[in-house]
PDB file of C-alpha atoms in Angstrom:
ATOM      1  CA  ASP X1198      10.529  83.350   3.846  1.00 67.00           C
ATOM      2  CA  VAL X1199       7.214  84.885   4.790  1.00 65.00           C
ATOM      3  CA  LYS X1200       5.758  86.805   1.937  1.00 90.00           C
ATOM      4  CA  VAL X1201       3.128  89.505   2.230  1.00 94.00           C
ATOM      5  CA  THR X1202       1.985  90.963  -1.053  1.00 95.00           C
ATOM      6  CA  GLN X1203      -0.251  93.929  -1.796  1.00 96.00           C
ATOM      7  CA  SER X1204      -2.269  94.266  -4.971  1.00 91.00           C
ATOM      8  CA  SER X1205      -0.906  97.626  -6.098  1.00 91.00           C
ATOM      9  CA  ARG X1206       2.193  99.700  -5.397  1.00 93.00           C
ATOM     10  CA  TYR X1207       0.603 102.925  -6.608  1.00 95.00           C
ATOM     11  CA  LEU X1208      -3.057 103.813  -6.976  1.00 96.00           C
ATOM     12  CA  VAL X1209      -4.788 107.020  -8.058  1.00 97.00           C
ATOM     13  CA  LYS X1210      -8.506 107.398  -7.433  1.00 97.00           C
ATOM     14  CA  ARG X1211     -11.071 110.158  -7.513  1.00 97.00           C
ATOM     15  CA  THR X1212     -13.064 111.506  -4.580  1.00 97.00           C
ATOM     16  CA  GLY X1213     -16.163 109.412  -3.949  1.00 97.00           C
ATOM     17  CA  GLU X1214     -14.873 106.249  -5.617  1.00 97.00           C
ATOM     18  CA  LYS X1215     -14.974 102.900  -3.829  1.00 97.00           C
ATOM     19  CA  VAL X1216     -11.447 101.599  -3.397  1.00 97.00           C
ATOM     20  CA  PHE X1217     -10.259  98.070  -2.641  1.00 97.00           C
ATOM     21  CA  LEU X1218      -6.774  97.340  -1.330  1.00 97.00           C
ATOM     22  CA  GLU X1219      -5.861  93.665  -1.257  1.00 97.00           C
ATOM     23  CA  CYS X1220      -3.292  91.911   0.901  1.00 97.00           C
ATOM     24  CA  VAL X1221      -2.233  88.267   0.683  1.00 97.00           C
ATOM     25  CA  GLN X1222       0.149  86.333   2.952  1.00 95.00           C
ATOM     26  CA  ASP X1223       1.520  82.879   2.281  1.00 93.00           C
ATOM     27  CA  MET X1224       2.477  81.661   5.771  1.00 87.00           C
ATOM     28  CA  ASP X1225      -0.897  80.641   7.207  1.00 89.00           C
ATOM     29  CA  HIS X1226      -0.785  83.465   9.771  1.00 89.00           C
ATOM     30  CA  GLU X1227      -3.897  84.009  11.871  1.00 89.00           C
ATOM     31  CA  ASN X1228      -3.391  87.731  12.380  1.00 90.00           C
ATOM     32  CA  MET X1229      -3.491  90.359   9.675  1.00 93.00           C
ATOM     33  CA  PHE X1230      -3.342  94.142   9.963  1.00 94.00           C
ATOM     34  CA  TRP X1231      -3.885  97.292   7.961  1.00 96.00           C
ATOM     35  CA  TYR X1232      -1.920 100.449   8.828  1.00 95.00           C
ATOM     36  CA  ARG X1233      -1.599 103.819   7.234  1.00 96.00           C
ATOM     37  CA  GLN X1234       1.599 105.843   7.360  1.00 95.00           C
ATOM     38  CA  ASP X1235       1.688 109.618   7.137  1.00 93.00           C
ATOM     39  CA  PRO X1236       4.618 112.024   7.559  1.00 87.00           C
ATOM     40  CA  GLY X1237       4.862 113.255  11.118  1.00 83.00           C
ATOM     41  CA  LEU X1238       2.170 110.860  12.343  1.00 86.00           C
ATOM     42  CA  GLY X1239       3.965 107.563  11.905  1.00 86.00           C
ATOM     43  CA  LEU X1240       2.083 104.302  11.456  1.00 90.00           C
ATOM     44  CA  ARG X1241      -1.473 104.036  12.733  1.00 91.00           C
ATOM     45  CA  LEU X1242      -3.605 100.919  12.897  1.00 91.00           C
ATOM     46  CA  ILE X1243      -6.835 100.975  10.910  1.00 95.00           C
ATOM     47  CA  TYR X1244      -8.193  97.430  11.392  1.00 94.00           C
ATOM     48  CA  PHE X1245      -6.894  94.019  12.253  1.00 91.00           C
ATOM     49  CA  SER X1246      -8.216  90.480  12.020  1.00 93.00           C
ATOM     50  CA  TYR X1247      -7.294  87.478  14.144  1.00 88.00           C
ATOM     51  CA  ASP X1248      -9.262  84.894  12.204  1.00 88.00           C
ATOM     52  CA  VAL X1249     -11.374  84.406   9.115  1.00 92.00           C
ATOM     53  CA  LYS X1250     -14.463  86.631   9.187  1.00 89.00           C
ATOM     54  CA  MET X1251     -13.246  88.262  12.425  1.00 90.00           C
ATOM     55  CA  LYS X1252     -12.229  91.903  12.598  1.00 92.00           C
ATOM     56  CA  GLU X1253     -11.378  94.502  15.201  1.00 90.00           C
ATOM     57  CA  LYS X1254     -11.177  98.269  14.908  1.00 91.00           C
ATOM     58  CA  GLY X1255      -7.832  99.906  15.373  1.00 89.00           C
ATOM     59  CA  ASP X1256      -7.110 103.517  16.201  1.00 87.00           C
ATOM     60  CA  ILE X1257      -8.510 105.131  13.043  1.00 93.00           C
ATOM     61  CA  PRO X1258     -11.268 102.948  11.511  1.00 95.00           C
ATOM     62  CA  GLU X1259     -13.522 105.794  10.376  1.00 96.00           C
ATOM     63  CA  GLY X1260     -14.075 105.794   6.624  1.00 96.00           C
ATOM     64  CA  TYR X1261     -12.737 102.256   6.212  1.00 97.00           C
ATOM     65  CA  SER X1262     -14.071  98.721   6.308  1.00 97.00           C
ATOM     66  CA  VAL X1263     -12.368  95.347   5.933  1.00 97.00           C
ATOM     67  CA  SER X1264     -13.108  91.871   4.724  1.00 96.00           C
ATOM     68  CA  ARG X1265     -11.473  88.551   5.543  1.00 96.00           C
ATOM     69  CA  GLU X1266     -13.213  85.704   3.754  1.00 95.00           C
ATOM     70  CA  LYS X1267     -10.100  83.524   3.484  1.00 95.00           C
ATOM     71  CA  LYS X1268      -7.254  83.147   5.943  1.00 94.00           C
ATOM     72  CA  GLU X1269      -4.592  84.334   3.516  1.00 96.00           C
ATOM     73  CA  ARG X1270      -6.411  87.423   2.253  1.00 97.00           C
ATOM     74  CA  PHE X1271      -7.324  90.667   4.045  1.00 97.00           C
ATOM     75  CA  SER X1272      -8.980  93.483   2.131  1.00 97.00           C
ATOM     76  CA  LEU X1273      -9.241  97.136   3.055  1.00 98.00           C
ATOM     77  CA  ILE X1274     -12.193  99.017   1.589  1.00 98.00           C
ATOM     78  CA  LEU X1275     -12.641 102.751   1.292  1.00 97.00           C
ATOM     79  CA  GLU X1276     -16.380 103.082   0.775  1.00 94.00           C
ATOM     80  CA  SER X1277     -16.178 106.634  -0.588  1.00 96.00           C
ATOM     81  CA  ALA X1278     -12.622 107.839  -0.985  1.00 97.00           C
ATOM     82  CA  SER X1279     -11.750 111.307   0.260  1.00 97.00           C
ATOM     83  CA  THR X1280      -8.622 113.418  -0.197  1.00 97.00           C
ATOM     84  CA  ASN X1281      -7.649 112.977   3.465  1.00 96.00           C
ATOM     85  CA  GLN X1282      -7.262 109.258   2.782  1.00 97.00           C
ATOM     86  CA  THR X1283      -4.293 109.937   0.548  1.00 97.00           C
ATOM     87  CA  SER X1284      -1.569 107.977   2.293  1.00 97.00           C
ATOM     88  CA  MET X1285       0.758 104.975   2.271  1.00 96.00           C
ATOM     89  CA  TYR X1286      -1.154 101.838   3.274  1.00 97.00           C
ATOM     90  CA  LEU X1287       0.752  98.943   4.780  1.00 96.00           C
ATOM     91  CA  CYS X1288      -0.490  95.418   5.385  1.00 96.00           C
ATOM     92  CA  ALA X1289       1.118  93.048   7.885  1.00 94.00           C
ATOM     93  CA  SER X1290       0.640  89.535   9.225  1.00 92.00           C
ATOM     94  CA  SER X1291       1.764  87.652  12.321  1.00 87.00           C
ATOM     95  CA  VAL X1292       1.057  84.451  14.227  1.00 78.00           C
ATOM     96  CA  TRP X1293       0.085  84.125  17.874  1.00 70.00           C
ATOM     97  CA  THR X1294       2.089  81.419  19.602  1.00 66.00           C
ATOM     98  CA  GLY X1295       1.403  80.743  23.248  1.00 58.00           C
ATOM     99  CA  SER X1296       2.307  83.683  25.450  1.00 52.00           C
ATOM    100  CA  SER X1297       3.948  85.939  22.919  1.00 53.00           C
ATOM    101  CA  TYR X1298       3.544  87.192  19.432  1.00 62.00           C
ATOM    102  CA  ASN X1299       5.873  86.347  16.639  1.00 66.00           C
ATOM    103  CA  GLU X1300       7.226  88.929  14.287  1.00 78.00           C
ATOM    104  CA  GLN X1301       5.001  91.097  12.194  1.00 85.00           C
ATOM    105  CA  PHE X1302       5.835  90.884   8.497  1.00 90.00           C
ATOM    106  CA  PHE X1303       4.936  93.749   6.234  1.00 93.00           C
ATOM    107  CA  GLY X1304       4.010  94.040   2.608  1.00 94.00           C
ATOM    108  CA  PRO X1305       5.630  96.570   0.237  1.00 94.00           C
ATOM    109  CA  GLY X1306       2.894  99.160   0.743  1.00 95.00           C
ATOM    110  CA  THR X1307       0.349 100.834  -1.517  1.00 96.00           C
ATOM    111  CA  ARG X1308       0.685 104.553  -2.068  1.00 96.00           C
ATOM    112  CA  LEU X1309      -2.863 105.802  -2.609  1.00 97.00           C
ATOM    113  CA  THR X1310      -3.581 109.249  -3.994  1.00 97.00           C
ATOM    114  CA  VAL X1311      -7.164 110.520  -3.935  1.00 97.00           C
ATOM    115  CA  LEU X1312      -7.802 113.465  -6.258  1.00 96.00           C
TER     116      LEU X1312
ATOM    117  CA  LYS O  13      -1.861 104.411  26.004  1.00 79.00           C
ATOM    118  CA  GLN O  14       1.574 103.204  25.034  1.00 87.00           C
ATOM    119  CA  GLU O  15       3.842 105.898  23.614  1.00 90.00           C
ATOM    120  CA  VAL O  16       7.046 105.070  21.779  1.00 94.00           C
ATOM    121  CA  THR O  17       9.758 107.675  21.267  1.00 95.00           C
ATOM    122  CA  GLN O  18      12.855 107.501  19.111  1.00 95.00           C
ATOM    123  CA  ILE O  19      15.756 109.867  19.501  1.00 91.00           C
ATOM    124  CA  PRO O  20      17.366 111.302  17.473  1.00 91.00           C
ATOM    125  CA  ALA O  21      14.941 111.880  14.616  1.00 93.00           C
ATOM    126  CA  ALA O  22      17.838 112.028  12.166  1.00 95.00           C
ATOM    127  CA  LEU O  23      21.471 111.006  12.283  1.00 96.00           C
ATOM    128  CA  SER O  24      24.379 111.357   9.850  1.00 97.00           C
ATOM    129  CA  VAL O  25      27.591 109.430  10.346  1.00 96.00           C
ATOM    130  CA  PRO O  26      30.676 108.716   8.226  1.00 97.00           C
ATOM    131  CA  GLU O  27      31.072 105.241   6.831  1.00 97.00           C
ATOM    132  CA  GLY O  28      32.704 102.776   9.210  1.00 97.00           C
ATOM    133  CA  GLU O  29      31.416 104.318  12.417  1.00 97.00           C
ATOM    134  CA  ASN O  30      29.596 102.323  15.048  1.00 97.00           C
ATOM    135  CA  LEU O  31      26.308 103.888  16.078  1.00 96.00           C
ATOM    136  CA  VAL O  32      23.416 103.502  18.497  1.00 96.00           C
ATOM    137  CA  LEU O  33      19.762 104.243  17.895  1.00 97.00           C
ATOM    138  CA  ASN O  34      17.484 104.723  20.879  1.00 97.00           C
ATOM    139  CA  CYS O  35      13.893 103.737  21.552  1.00 97.00           C
ATOM    140  CA  SER O  36      11.876 104.361  24.710  1.00 97.00           C
ATOM    141  CA  PHE O  37       8.350 103.293  25.628  1.00 95.00           C
ATOM    142  CA  THR O  38       6.064 104.363  28.442  1.00 94.00           C
ATOM    143  CA  ASP O  39       4.371 101.090  29.442  1.00 90.00           C
ATOM    144  CA  SER O  40       6.716  98.260  30.365  1.00 89.00           C
ATOM    145  CA  ALA O  41       3.960  95.647  30.020  1.00 86.00           C
ATOM    146  CA  ILE O  42       4.951  94.420  26.578  1.00 87.00           C
ATOM    147  CA  TYR O  43       5.091  91.089  24.770  1.00 84.00           C
ATOM    148  CA  ASN O  44       7.953  92.013  22.501  1.00 89.00           C
ATOM    149  CA  LEU O  45       9.822  94.802  20.777  1.00 93.00           C
ATOM    150  CA  GLN O  46      10.657  94.782  17.109  1.00 93.00           C
ATOM    151  CA  TRP O  47      13.118  96.860  15.081  1.00 96.00           C
ATOM    152  CA  PHE O  48      12.347  97.582  11.436  1.00 96.00           C
ATOM    153  CA  ARG O  49      14.098  99.210   8.546  1.00 97.00           C
ATOM    154  CA  GLN O  50      12.222 101.246   5.939  1.00 95.00           C
ATOM    155  CA  ASP O  51      13.687 102.495   2.689  1.00 94.00           C
ATOM    156  CA  PRO O  52      12.027 105.536   1.060  1.00 90.00           C
ATOM    157  CA  GLY O  53       8.645 104.676  -0.447  1.00 86.00           C
ATOM    158  CA  LYS O  54       8.902 101.040   0.590  1.00 89.00           C
ATOM    159  CA  GLY O  55       7.413  98.744   3.193  1.00 90.00           C
ATOM    160  CA  LEU O  56       8.970  97.728   6.496  1.00 93.00           C
ATOM    161  CA  THR O  57      11.611  95.037   6.780  1.00 93.00           C
ATOM    162  CA  SER O  58      11.885  93.273  10.120  1.00 91.00           C
ATOM    163  CA  LEU O  59      15.429  93.394  11.499  1.00 95.00           C
ATOM    164  CA  LEU O  60      15.223  91.987  15.010  1.00 94.00           C
ATOM    165  CA  LEU O  61      12.549  90.798  17.414  1.00 91.00           C
ATOM    166  CA  ILE O  62      13.174  90.723  21.159  1.00 91.00           C
ATOM    167  CA  GLN O  63      10.693  88.855  23.334  1.00 88.00           C
ATOM    168  CA  SER O  64       9.897  90.401  26.717  1.00 87.00           C
ATOM    169  CA  SER O  65      11.882  87.697  28.500  1.00 88.00           C
ATOM    170  CA  GLN O  66      15.032  88.392  26.472  1.00 91.00           C
ATOM    171  CA  ARG O  67      17.713  91.027  26.950  1.00 94.00           C
ATOM    172  CA  GLU O  68      19.201  91.177  23.480  1.00 94.00           C
ATOM    173  CA  GLN O  69      19.228  89.802  19.963  1.00 94.00           C
ATOM    174  CA  THR O  70      21.949  89.839  17.347  1.00 95.00           C
ATOM    175  CA  SER O  71      21.920  89.548  13.581  1.00 94.00           C
ATOM    176  CA  GLY O  72      25.137  90.181  11.707  1.00 96.00           C
ATOM    177  CA  ARG O  73      26.298  93.739  12.400  1.00 97.00           C
ATOM    178  CA  LEU O  74      23.113  94.527  14.319  1.00 97.00           C
ATOM    179  CA  ASN O  75      22.553  94.100  18.037  1.00 97.00           C
ATOM    180  CA  ALA O  76      19.360  95.095  19.812  1.00 97.00           C
ATOM    181  CA  SER O  77      19.009  95.277  23.578  1.00 97.00           C
ATOM    182  CA  LEU O  78      15.923  95.530  25.751  1.00 96.00           C
ATOM    183  CA  ASP O  79      15.582  96.885  29.283  1.00 96.00           C
ATOM    184  CA  LYS O  80      11.899  96.379  29.904  1.00 92.00           C
ATOM    185  CA  SER O  81      11.848  97.801  33.424  1.00 92.00           C
ATOM    186  CA  SER O  82      13.235 101.141  32.288  1.00 95.00           C
ATOM    187  CA  GLY O  83      11.280 101.143  29.028  1.00 95.00           C
ATOM    188  CA  ARG O  84      14.298 101.330  26.761  1.00 96.00           C
ATOM    189  CA  SER O  85      15.783  99.574  23.766  1.00 97.00           C
ATOM    190  CA  THR O  86      18.862 100.307  21.691  1.00 97.00           C
ATOM    191  CA  LEU O  87      19.863  99.201  18.212  1.00 97.00           C
ATOM    192  CA  TYR O  88      23.606  99.035  17.749  1.00 97.00           C
ATOM    193  CA  ILE O  89      24.972  99.042  14.202  1.00 97.00           C
ATOM    194  CA  ALA O  90      28.624  98.124  13.847  1.00 97.00           C
ATOM    195  CA  ALA O  91      30.894  99.356  11.051  1.00 97.00           C
ATOM    196  CA  SER O  92      28.157 101.313   9.288  1.00 97.00           C
ATOM    197  CA  GLN O  93      27.915 101.228   5.484  1.00 97.00           C
ATOM    198  CA  PRO O  94      26.175 103.541   2.978  1.00 97.00           C
ATOM    199  CA  GLY O  95      23.674 100.725   2.353  1.00 96.00           C
ATOM    200  CA  ASP O  96      22.528 101.079   5.975  1.00 97.00           C
ATOM    201  CA  SER O  97      21.019 104.461   5.114  1.00 97.00           C
ATOM    202  CA  ALA O  98      17.286 104.179   5.826  1.00 97.00           C
ATOM    203  CA  THR O  99      14.708 104.994   8.469  1.00 97.00           C
ATOM    204  CA  TYR O 100      14.771 102.700  11.485  1.00 98.00           C
ATOM    205  CA  LEU O 101      11.568 102.139  13.429  1.00 97.00           C
ATOM    206  CA  CYS O 102      10.982 100.411  16.723  1.00 96.00           C
ATOM    207  CA  ALA O 103       7.618  99.050  17.772  1.00 93.00           C
ATOM    208  CA  VAL O 104       6.201  97.273  20.818  1.00 91.00           C
ATOM    209  CA  VAL O 105       3.268  94.918  21.314  1.00 85.00           C
ATOM    210  CA  GLY O 106       1.479  95.575  24.588  1.00 78.00           C
ATOM    211  CA  VAL O 107      -0.106  92.907  26.754  1.00 73.00           C
ATOM    212  CA  THR O 108      -3.421  94.704  26.918  1.00 66.00           C
ATOM    213  CA  GLY O 109      -5.588  96.321  24.334  1.00 56.00           C
ATOM    214  CA  ALA O 110      -5.599  95.719  20.600  1.00 54.00           C
ATOM    215  CA  ASN O 111      -3.360  93.147  19.006  1.00 61.00           C
ATOM    216  CA  ASN O 112      -1.144  95.656  17.279  1.00 67.00           C
ATOM    217  CA  LEU O 113       2.219  97.339  17.279  1.00 81.00           C
ATOM    218  CA  PHE O 114       2.815 100.768  18.762  1.00 89.00           C
ATOM    219  CA  PHE O 115       5.377 102.474  16.568  1.00 91.00           C
ATOM    220  CA  GLY O 116       7.914 105.175  17.169  1.00 91.00           C
ATOM    221  CA  THR O 117       8.283 107.839  14.486  1.00 89.00           C
ATOM    222  CA  GLY O 118      11.682 106.564  13.476  1.00 94.00           C
ATOM    223  CA  THR O 119      15.285 107.661  13.133  1.00 96.00           C
ATOM    224  CA  ARG O 120      16.445 108.577   9.653  1.00 96.00           C
ATOM    225  CA  LEU O 121      20.023 107.372   9.272  1.00 97.00           C
ATOM    226  CA  THR O 122      22.412 108.618   6.601  1.00 97.00           C
ATOM    227  CA  VAL O 123      25.808 106.945   6.266  1.00 97.00           C
ATOM    228  CA  ILE O 124      28.181 109.164   4.319  1.00 97.00           C
ATOM    229  CA  PRO O 125      30.727 107.388   2.072  1.00 95.00           C
TER     230      PRO O 125
END
């Protein structure tokens, strides 16, 4: 079974702190994604990466950065956390095979609260 | 931009009923459509993946269909159980643009014992 793990299930931080969210997948997938999920807004893509050291902006990249130094690990960084970044953060991975994408597999999520 | 809609937003049924969840999308140029289940406060669990060339997929009591030309998918759950209570999300991957899923806002299902 594909396993996607996230470093924390719950996280509480203060405004202005630098926050790191870590995601690790064990299936050698090329593609990794960070989403945030908010009530009424659904899931929105923040960043994704299709290879080591490669990254692409999603729909809402402002206030976030990412790092992918190793294939299995994709980090989301909040440079200076703000209260409007309080949300559920979900990491996912998938593999590109030929003309279609395989399934996206999600981690358990990190519920971040910024005070 | 691709828009994905799920109707109804919430559904309550008595245990044992068969039910259908609906998903519609505006751009038929998709690679695949995926159905997920999400329990409160948890991540997403993949239920079924339908490639654009397929019409349906089945897993146990679940059957998902895809009509790409009309921009519709349905998830059929047979003989519903209280353990099926969750939010069900559909998502599509488009052939253009970013390599990501476009999600619907989900249908919250409650199966009453």
